[in-house]
Coordinates of C-alpha atoms in Angstrom, one line a residue:
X116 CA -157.8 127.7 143.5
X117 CA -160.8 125.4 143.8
X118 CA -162.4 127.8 140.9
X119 CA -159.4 127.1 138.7
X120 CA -159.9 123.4 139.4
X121 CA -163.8 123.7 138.5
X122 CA -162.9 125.1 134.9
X123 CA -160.1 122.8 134.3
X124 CA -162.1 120.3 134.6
X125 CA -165.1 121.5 132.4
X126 CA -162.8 122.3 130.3
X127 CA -161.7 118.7 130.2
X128 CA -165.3 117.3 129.8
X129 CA -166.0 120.0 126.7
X130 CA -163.1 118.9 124.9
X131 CA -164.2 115.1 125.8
X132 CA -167.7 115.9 124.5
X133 CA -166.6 117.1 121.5
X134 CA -163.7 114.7 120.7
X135 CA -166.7 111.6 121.2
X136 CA -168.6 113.2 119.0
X137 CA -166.3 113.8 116.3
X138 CA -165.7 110.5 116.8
X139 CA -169.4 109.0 116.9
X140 CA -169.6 111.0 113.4
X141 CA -166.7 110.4 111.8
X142 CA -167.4 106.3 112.7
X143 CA -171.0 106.5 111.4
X144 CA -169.2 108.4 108.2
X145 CA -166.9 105.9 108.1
X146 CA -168.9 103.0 108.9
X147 CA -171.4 104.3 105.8
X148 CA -168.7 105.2 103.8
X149 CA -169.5 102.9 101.2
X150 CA -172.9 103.6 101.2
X151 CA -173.4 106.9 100.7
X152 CA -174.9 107.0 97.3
X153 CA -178.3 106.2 97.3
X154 CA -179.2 104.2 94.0
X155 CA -183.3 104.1 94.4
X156 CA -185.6 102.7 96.2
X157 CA -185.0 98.8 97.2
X158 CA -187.0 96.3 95.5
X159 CA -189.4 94.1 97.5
X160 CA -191.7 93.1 94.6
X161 CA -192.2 90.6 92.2
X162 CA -189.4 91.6 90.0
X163 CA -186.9 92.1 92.7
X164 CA -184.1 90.0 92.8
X165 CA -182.8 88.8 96.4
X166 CA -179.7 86.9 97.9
X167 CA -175.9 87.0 97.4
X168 CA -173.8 85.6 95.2
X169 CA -170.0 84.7 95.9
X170 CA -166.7 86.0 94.4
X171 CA -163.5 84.1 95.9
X172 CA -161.8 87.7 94.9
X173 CA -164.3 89.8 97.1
X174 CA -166.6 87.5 98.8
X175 CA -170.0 88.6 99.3
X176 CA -172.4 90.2 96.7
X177 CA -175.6 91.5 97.8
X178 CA -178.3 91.9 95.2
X179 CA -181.0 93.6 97.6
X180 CA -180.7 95.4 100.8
X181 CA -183.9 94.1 101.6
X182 CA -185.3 90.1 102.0
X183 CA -189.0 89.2 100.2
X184 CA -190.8 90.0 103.8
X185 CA -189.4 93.5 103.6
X186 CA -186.8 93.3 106.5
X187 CA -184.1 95.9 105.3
X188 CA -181.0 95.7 106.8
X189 CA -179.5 99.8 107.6
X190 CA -178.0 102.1 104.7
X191 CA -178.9 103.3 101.5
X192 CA -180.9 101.6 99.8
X193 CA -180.3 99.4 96.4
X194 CA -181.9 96.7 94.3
X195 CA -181.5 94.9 91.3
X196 CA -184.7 94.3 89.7
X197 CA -185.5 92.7 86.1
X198 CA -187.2 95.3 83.9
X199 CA -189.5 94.3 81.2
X200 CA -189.2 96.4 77.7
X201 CA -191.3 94.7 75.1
X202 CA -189.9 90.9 74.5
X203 CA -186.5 91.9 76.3
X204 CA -185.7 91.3 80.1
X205 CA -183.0 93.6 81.5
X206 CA -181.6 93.4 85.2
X207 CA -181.5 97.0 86.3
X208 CA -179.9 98.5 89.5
X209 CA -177.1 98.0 92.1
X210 CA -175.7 95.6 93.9
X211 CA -173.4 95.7 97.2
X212 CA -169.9 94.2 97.7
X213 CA -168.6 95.2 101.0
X214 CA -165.2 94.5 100.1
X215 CA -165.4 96.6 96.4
X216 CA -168.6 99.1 96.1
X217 CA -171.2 99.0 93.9
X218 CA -171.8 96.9 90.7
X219 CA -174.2 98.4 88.3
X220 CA -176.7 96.6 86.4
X221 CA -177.2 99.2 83.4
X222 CA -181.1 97.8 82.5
X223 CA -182.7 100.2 79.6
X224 CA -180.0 103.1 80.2
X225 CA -177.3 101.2 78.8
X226 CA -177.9 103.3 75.2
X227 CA -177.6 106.8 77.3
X228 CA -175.2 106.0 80.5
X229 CA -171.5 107.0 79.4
X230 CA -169.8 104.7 81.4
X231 CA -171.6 101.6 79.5
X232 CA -168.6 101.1 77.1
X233 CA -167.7 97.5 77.5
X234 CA -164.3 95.8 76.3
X235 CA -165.8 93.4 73.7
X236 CA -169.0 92.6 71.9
X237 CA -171.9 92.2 72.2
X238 CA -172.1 95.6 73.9
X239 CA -175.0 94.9 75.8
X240 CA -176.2 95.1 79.4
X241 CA -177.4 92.0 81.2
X242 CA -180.8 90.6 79.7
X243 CA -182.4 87.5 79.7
X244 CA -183.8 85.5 77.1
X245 CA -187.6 84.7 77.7
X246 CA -187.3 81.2 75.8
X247 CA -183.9 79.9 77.3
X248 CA -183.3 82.0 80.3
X249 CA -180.3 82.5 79.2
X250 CA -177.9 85.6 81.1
X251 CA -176.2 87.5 78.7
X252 CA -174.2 91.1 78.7
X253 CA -172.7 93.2 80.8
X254 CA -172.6 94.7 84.5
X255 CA -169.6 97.0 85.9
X256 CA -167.9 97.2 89.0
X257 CA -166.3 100.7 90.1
X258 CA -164.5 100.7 93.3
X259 CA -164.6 104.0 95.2
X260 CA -161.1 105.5 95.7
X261 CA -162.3 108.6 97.6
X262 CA -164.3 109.4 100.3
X263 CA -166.2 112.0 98.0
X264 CA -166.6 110.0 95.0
X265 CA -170.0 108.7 93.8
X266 CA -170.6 105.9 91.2
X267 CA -170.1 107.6 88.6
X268 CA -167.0 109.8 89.4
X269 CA -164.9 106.5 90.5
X270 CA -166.3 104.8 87.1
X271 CA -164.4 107.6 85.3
X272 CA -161.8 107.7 87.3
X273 CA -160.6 104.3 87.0
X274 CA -162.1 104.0 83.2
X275 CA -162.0 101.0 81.4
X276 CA -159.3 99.4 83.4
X277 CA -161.0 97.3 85.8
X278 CA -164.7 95.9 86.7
X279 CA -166.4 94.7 83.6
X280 CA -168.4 91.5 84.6
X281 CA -169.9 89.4 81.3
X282 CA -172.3 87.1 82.4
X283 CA -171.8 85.0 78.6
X284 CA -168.8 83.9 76.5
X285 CA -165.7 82.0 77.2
X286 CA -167.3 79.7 80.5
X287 CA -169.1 82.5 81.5
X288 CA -172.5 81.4 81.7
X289 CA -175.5 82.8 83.7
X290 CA -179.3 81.1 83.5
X291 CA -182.1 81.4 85.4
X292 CA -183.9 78.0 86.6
X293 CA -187.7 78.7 86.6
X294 CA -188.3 74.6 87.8
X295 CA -187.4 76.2 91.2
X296 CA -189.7 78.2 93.5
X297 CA -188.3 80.5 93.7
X298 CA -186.6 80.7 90.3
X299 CA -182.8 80.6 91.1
X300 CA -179.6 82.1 89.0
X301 CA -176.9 79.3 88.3
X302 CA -173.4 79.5 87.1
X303 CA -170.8 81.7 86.9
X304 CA -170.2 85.2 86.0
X305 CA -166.4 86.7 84.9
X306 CA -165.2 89.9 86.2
X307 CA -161.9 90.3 84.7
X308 CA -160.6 93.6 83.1
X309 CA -161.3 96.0 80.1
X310 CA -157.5 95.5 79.0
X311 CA -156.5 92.0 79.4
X312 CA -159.2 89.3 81.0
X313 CA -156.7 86.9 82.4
X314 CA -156.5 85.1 86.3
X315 CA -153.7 87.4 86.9
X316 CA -155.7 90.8 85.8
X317 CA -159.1 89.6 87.3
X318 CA -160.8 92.5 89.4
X319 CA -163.4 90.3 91.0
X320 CA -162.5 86.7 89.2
X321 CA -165.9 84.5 89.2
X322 CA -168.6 84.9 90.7
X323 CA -170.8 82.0 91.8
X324 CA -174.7 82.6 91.7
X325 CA -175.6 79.4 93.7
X326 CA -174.0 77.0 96.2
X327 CA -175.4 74.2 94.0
X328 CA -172.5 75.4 91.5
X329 CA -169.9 74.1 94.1
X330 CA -171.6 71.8 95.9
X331 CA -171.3 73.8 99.2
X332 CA -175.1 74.2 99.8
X333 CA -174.6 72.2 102.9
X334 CA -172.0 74.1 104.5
X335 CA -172.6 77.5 102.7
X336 CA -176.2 77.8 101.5
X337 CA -176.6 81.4 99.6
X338 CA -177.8 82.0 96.2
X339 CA -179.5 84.8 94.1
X340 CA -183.4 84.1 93.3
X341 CA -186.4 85.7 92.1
X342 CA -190.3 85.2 92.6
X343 CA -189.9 87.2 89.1
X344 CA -192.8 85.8 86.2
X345 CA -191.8 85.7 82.6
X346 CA -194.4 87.2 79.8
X347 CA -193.8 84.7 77.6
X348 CA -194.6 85.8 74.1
X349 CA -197.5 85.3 72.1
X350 CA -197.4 83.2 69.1
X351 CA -199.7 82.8 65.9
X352 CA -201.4 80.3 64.8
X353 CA -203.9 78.9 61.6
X354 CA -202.3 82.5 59.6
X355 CA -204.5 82.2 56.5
X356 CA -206.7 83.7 54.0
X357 CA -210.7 83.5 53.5
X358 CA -211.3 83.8 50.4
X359 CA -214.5 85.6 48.4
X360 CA -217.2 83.4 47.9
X361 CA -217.9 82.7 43.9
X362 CA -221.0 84.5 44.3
X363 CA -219.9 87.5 45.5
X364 CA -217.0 87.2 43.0
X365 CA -219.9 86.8 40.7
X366 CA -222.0 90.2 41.7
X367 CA -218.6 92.4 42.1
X368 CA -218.0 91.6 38.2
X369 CA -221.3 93.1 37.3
X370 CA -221.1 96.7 36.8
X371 CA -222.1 98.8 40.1
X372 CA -221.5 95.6 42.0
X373 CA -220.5 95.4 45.6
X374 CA -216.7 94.6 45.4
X375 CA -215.4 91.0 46.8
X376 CA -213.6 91.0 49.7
X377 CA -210.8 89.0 50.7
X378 CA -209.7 88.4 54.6
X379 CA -206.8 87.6 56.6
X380 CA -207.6 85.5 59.8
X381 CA -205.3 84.0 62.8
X382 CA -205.4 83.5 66.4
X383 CA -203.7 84.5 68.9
X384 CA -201.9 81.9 71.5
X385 CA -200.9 83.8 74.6
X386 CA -202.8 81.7 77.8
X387 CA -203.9 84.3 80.3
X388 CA -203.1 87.1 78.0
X389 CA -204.8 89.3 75.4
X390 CA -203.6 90.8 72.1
X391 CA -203.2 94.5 72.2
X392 CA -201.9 95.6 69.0
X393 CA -201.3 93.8 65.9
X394 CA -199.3 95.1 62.7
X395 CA -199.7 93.8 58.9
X396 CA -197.4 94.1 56.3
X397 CA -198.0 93.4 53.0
X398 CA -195.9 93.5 49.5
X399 CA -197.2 92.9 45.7
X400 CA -194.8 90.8 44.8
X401 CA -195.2 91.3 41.2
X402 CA -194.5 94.9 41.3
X403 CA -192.7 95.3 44.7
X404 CA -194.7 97.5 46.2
X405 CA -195.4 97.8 50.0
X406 CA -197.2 99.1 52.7
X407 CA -197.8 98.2 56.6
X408 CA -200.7 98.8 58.5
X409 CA -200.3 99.6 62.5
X410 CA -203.6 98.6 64.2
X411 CA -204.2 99.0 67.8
X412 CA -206.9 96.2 69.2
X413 CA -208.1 92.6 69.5
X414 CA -209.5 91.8 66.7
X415 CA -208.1 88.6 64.7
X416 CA -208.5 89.3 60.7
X417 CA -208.1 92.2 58.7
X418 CA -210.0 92.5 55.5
X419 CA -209.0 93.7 51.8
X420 CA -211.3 94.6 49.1
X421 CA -210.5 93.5 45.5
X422 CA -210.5 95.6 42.7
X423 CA -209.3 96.4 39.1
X424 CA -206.9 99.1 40.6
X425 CA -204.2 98.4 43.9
X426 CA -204.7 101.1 46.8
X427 CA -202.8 99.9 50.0
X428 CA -204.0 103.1 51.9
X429 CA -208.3 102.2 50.9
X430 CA -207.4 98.2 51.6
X431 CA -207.4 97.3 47.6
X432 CA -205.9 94.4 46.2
X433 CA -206.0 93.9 42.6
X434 CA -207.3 91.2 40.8
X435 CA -205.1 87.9 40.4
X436 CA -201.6 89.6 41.8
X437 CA -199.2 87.3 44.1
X438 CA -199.1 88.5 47.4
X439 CA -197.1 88.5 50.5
X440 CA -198.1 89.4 53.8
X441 CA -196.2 89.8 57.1
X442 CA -198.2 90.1 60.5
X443 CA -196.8 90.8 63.9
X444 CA -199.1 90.4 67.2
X445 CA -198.5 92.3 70.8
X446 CA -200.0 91.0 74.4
X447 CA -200.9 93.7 76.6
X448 CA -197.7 93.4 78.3
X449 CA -196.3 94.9 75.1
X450 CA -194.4 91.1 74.3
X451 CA -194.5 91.0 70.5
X452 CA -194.6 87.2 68.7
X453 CA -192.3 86.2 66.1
X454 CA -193.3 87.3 62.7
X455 CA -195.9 85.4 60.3
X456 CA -195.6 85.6 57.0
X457 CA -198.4 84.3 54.1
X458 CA -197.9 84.1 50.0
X459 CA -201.1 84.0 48.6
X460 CA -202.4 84.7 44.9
X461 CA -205.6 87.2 44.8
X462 CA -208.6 85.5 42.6
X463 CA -208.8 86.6 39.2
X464 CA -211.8 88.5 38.1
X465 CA -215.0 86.7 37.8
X466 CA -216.8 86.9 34.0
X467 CA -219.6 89.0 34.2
X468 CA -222.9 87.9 33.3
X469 CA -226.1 89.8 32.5
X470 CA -228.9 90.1 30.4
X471 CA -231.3 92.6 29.5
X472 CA -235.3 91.5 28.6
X473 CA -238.0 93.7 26.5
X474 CA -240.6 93.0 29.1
X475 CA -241.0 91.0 32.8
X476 CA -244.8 90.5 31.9
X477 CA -245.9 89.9 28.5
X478 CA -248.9 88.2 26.7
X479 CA -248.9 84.9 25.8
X480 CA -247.7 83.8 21.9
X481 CA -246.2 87.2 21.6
X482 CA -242.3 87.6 21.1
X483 CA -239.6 89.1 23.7
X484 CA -236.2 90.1 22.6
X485 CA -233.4 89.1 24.9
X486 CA -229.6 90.7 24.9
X487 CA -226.6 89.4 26.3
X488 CA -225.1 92.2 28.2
X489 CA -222.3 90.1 29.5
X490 CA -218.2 90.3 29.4
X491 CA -215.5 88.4 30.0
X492 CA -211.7 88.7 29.4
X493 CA -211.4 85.1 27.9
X494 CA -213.9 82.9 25.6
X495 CA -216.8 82.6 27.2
X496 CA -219.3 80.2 26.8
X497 CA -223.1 79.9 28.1
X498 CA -226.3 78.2 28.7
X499 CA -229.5 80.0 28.6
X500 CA -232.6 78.3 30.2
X501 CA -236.1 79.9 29.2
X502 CA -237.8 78.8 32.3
X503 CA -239.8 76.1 30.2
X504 CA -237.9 73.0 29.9
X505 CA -236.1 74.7 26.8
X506 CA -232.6 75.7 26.6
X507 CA -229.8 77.1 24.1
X508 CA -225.9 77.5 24.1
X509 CA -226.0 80.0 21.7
X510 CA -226.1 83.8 21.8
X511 CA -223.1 83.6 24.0
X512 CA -221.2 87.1 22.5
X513 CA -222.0 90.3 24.3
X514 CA -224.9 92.1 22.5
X515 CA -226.4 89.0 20.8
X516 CA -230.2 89.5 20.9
X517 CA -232.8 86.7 20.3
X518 CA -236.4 86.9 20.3
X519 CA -238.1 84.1 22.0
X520 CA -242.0 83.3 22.3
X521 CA -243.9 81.7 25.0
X522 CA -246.7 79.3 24.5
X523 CA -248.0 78.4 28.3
X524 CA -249.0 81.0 30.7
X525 CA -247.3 81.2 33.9
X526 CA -244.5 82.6 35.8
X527 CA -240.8 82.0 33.9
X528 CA -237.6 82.0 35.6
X529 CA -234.7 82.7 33.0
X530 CA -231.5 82.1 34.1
X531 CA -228.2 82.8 32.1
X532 CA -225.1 80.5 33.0
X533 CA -221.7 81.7 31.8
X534 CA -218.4 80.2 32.0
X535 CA -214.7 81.4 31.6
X536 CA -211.9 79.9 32.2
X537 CA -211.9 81.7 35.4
X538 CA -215.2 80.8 37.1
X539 CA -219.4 80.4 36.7
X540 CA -221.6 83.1 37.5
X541 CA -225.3 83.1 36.7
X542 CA -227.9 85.6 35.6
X543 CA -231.7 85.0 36.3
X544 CA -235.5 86.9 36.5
X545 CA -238.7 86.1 36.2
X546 CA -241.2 86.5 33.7
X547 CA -244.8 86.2 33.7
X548 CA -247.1 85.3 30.6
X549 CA -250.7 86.2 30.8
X550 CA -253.7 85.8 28.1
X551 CA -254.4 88.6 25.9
X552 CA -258.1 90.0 27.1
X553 CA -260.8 89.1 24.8
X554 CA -262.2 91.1 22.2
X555 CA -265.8 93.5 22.9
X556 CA -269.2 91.4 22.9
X557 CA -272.5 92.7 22.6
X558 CA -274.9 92.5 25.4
X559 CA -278.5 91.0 24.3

C-alpha cells in the first residue's frame, strides 16, 4: 500500500516536471515569438541608428536592440543602419514593433528583394539626400500571422495589402537635423495601405520620429537619432584650360617639332578628403565625336597634345576645333561631385618659320645665300634682320633666296620674324665673319 502511495506520487511529480517544463518552453517560445528571425547583427557604430519612434496605431518602434554604450536588451538581434553607396544614403535593416513585427528598411537590396514592390512612385527605398537631409522612399511592414512564418513568408502572404510606410509625399515628411548632437529624425512618416491610403485603411497611420513634433518632450521624451557623419560631396572649382605657350606653338609648326600641348586643370574642394578617381569626357563639337577617359588617382589636370589629325585614344586634339569637355571627380569615400563642363576652342596652327643659310662662318666681303623655308596657311608677311643694324621685309614667299654680304667681322645673329593672321613666330642663328688669310710672303 505504502509502495502504491510512493509511485503515485512520483508519478505526480513526473508529470509536474514535465508539464512546467512544457510550460517554461512554450512561454520562452511564446514570449520570443516575435523575435525569432534573426535580421543581422545589431548596430552599435557610427552609422547605427538608435531610439523609437511612435505610431498612435501601434505604439512603439524600436530602431536598435541595442543603445550607443552597447547595452542590448534580450532577443534577436536587429538594426537599422544608414549605408553609404557612392553619393546615395540608404537606411538598411529592421526595426521592432511589439505590437506588429518587423518593418524592413530595404537599403541597396531594394533592386533584388521581391517583396520591394511599392504602391506608387518613386519606387524607391528610404535614402537620404546629403545636401537637404531630406527622407524619401519606402520601408514595409509585414505582420506575422503564424507562429512559423519569417519576414518574408508573412510579406507574401499578406502581399501588397497592408504595411507600406513612405517617408515623402502628401504630409509625409522625414529630415534629419544635423544642428543636433546627436543628429535627430523629425516629422512624420505614413503607413497606410498598398490599395487605398486613407485614415480608415491605415495599417500603422503616422508615425512620429521626435517628441518635438508634438510637443510631448516633456512628458514623453523618445526620438530616433544618429551619431551618423555625412560624406558630403566634392565639388570643382577654377575648371579651365592652360593653354600652349606661343613658343611652343611656334616650334610644333616647324617640321619634326615637338607638338603643343594643351591642359585641363581644376581643384578639388572636399575639406578632409582626397580625390580618388576622376573621369573626363570630351566631344568635338564640330564633328560630334566623343570619347571619355576613366582615370584612377589624385592628380588635378589632364593634358592633350595638338595636332593636324584628332586621336581621342593618343590624347590628340586637332588644330582650331571647338571643344567640349565634361569632368567628374570622386573622394575616397567613393562620393562623386556634380558634373563640370568646359567649351573651349583649340588654337589654330602657328605659321611656321625657317630659314636655311649657305654657311654659319664665312669670310668677310664674300656673299651668302639665304632661303625662306617657311609656310603658312594664310599671307604671311616678315622681317628679316641681318644681325647688323640692317633689315628687309622682303623675300617673304617660301623658297625666296637672297644673297647678302657682310662688311664687318664679328659674330651675326639673324633672326627671321613671320606673321600670319594667326600668330608670330621667329627664326634666328648665328653667323660669324672672319678675314680671309693673307696671301704667301717671302722670308729675307
Amino acid at each position: 500500500m505504502e509502495v502504491k502511495k510512493l509511485l503515485k506520487q512520483a508519478k505526480f511529480m513526473f508529470f509536474f516536471i514535465v508539464f512546467l517544463g512544457v510550460g517554461i518552453i512554450v512561454s520562452f517560445l511564446f514570449q520570443n515569438e516575435s523575435l525569432r528571425t534573426p535580421v543581422g547583427i545589431a548596430a552599435t557604430s557610427t552609422n547605427a541608428l538608435y531610439g523609437y519612434a511612435w505610431s498612435s496605431n501601434i505604439g512603439w518602434i524600436s530602431f536598435n536592440r541595442c543603445d550607443e554604450s552597447g547595452v542590448c536588451r534580450p532577443g534577436a538581434d536587429y538594426d537599422v543602419r544608414i549605408i553609404n553607396q557612392g553619393s546615395d544614403y540608404f537606411l538598411e535593416g529592421y526595426a521592432w514593433a511589439p505590437n506588429l513585427g518587423w518593418i524592413k528598411f530595404y537599403g541597396t537590396n531594394a533592386s533584388s528583394d521581391p517583396t520591394f514592390n511599392p504602391p506608387s512612385a518613386p519606387a524607391e527605398p528610404v535614402k537620404i539626400d546629403p545636401s537637404s537631409y531630406q527622407l524619401s522612399g519606402w520601408a514595409r511592414a509585414c505582420p506575422k500571422r503564424n507562429f512559423d512564418d519569417d519576414w518574408n513568408t508573412s510579406c507574401a502572404i499578406l502581399g501588397d495589402s497592408m504595411g507600406w510606410i513612405k517617408f515623402l509625399g502628401g504630409t509625409a515628411s522625414v529630415s534629419l537635423d544635423i544642428s543636433t548632437s546627436p543628429a535627430e529624425f523629425l516629422g512624420y512618416a505614413w503607413g497606410g495601405s498598398g490599395s487605398s491610403d486613407s485614415d480608415s485603411n491605415a495599417v500603422i497611420g503616422w508615425i512620429s520620429f521626435n517628441c518635438r513634433n508634438r510637443g510631448t518632450c516633456s512628458e514623453f521624451p523618445y526620438k530616433v537619432y544618429t551619431y551618423f557623419s555625412f560624406n558630403n560631396p566634392p565639388s570643382i572649382d577654377n575648371f579651365d584650360v592652360e593653354p600652349p605657350s606661343d613658343e611652343s606653338l611656334c616650334n610644333a609648326a616647324r617640321p619634326g617639332g615637338v607638338p603643343a600641348s594643351l591642359s585641363l586643370v581644376w581643384s578639388f574642394i572636399d575639406p578632409g578628403d582626397t580625390q580618388s578617381r576622376y573621369q573626363i569626357s570630351i566631344e568635338n563639337i564640330t564633328s560630334g565625336a566623343t570619347y571619355s577617359y576613366d582615370i584612377t588617382g589624385s592628380g588635378s589636370s589632364f593634358t592633350f597634345l595638338l595636332g593636324d589629325v584628332e586621336n581621342f585614344v593618343a590624347q590628340r586634339l586637332k588644330y582650331g576645333e571647338d571643344y567640349r569637355t565634361t569632368l567628374t571627380v570622386w573622394d575616397s569615400e567613393g562620393a562623386p561631385s556634380s558634373p563640370a563642363v568646359l567649351d573651349f576652342t583649340t588654337p589654330s596652327k602657328y605659321p611656321n618659320i625657317s630659314f636655311t643659310v649657305s654657311s654659319l662662318r664665312t669670310i668677310l666681303g664674300r656673299p651668302l645665300t639665304f632661303t625662306n623655308t617657311s609656310d603658312s596657311s594664310d599671307t604671311l608677311s616678315c622681317i628679316w634682320e641681318m644681325g647688323d643694324g640692317y633689315s628687309t621685309t622682303t623675300n617673304c614667299n617660301p623658297n625666296d633666296a637672297f644673297q647678302y654680304t657682310y662688311t664687318t667681322l664679328g659674330n651675326k645673329v639673324v633672326v627671321l620674324t613671320g606673321t600670319d593672321s594667326v600668330g608670330t613666330c621667329i627664326a634666328s642663328t648665328t653667323i660669324q665673319t672672319i678675314r680671309s688669310p693673307g696671301g704667301y710672303r717671302e722670308v729675307p
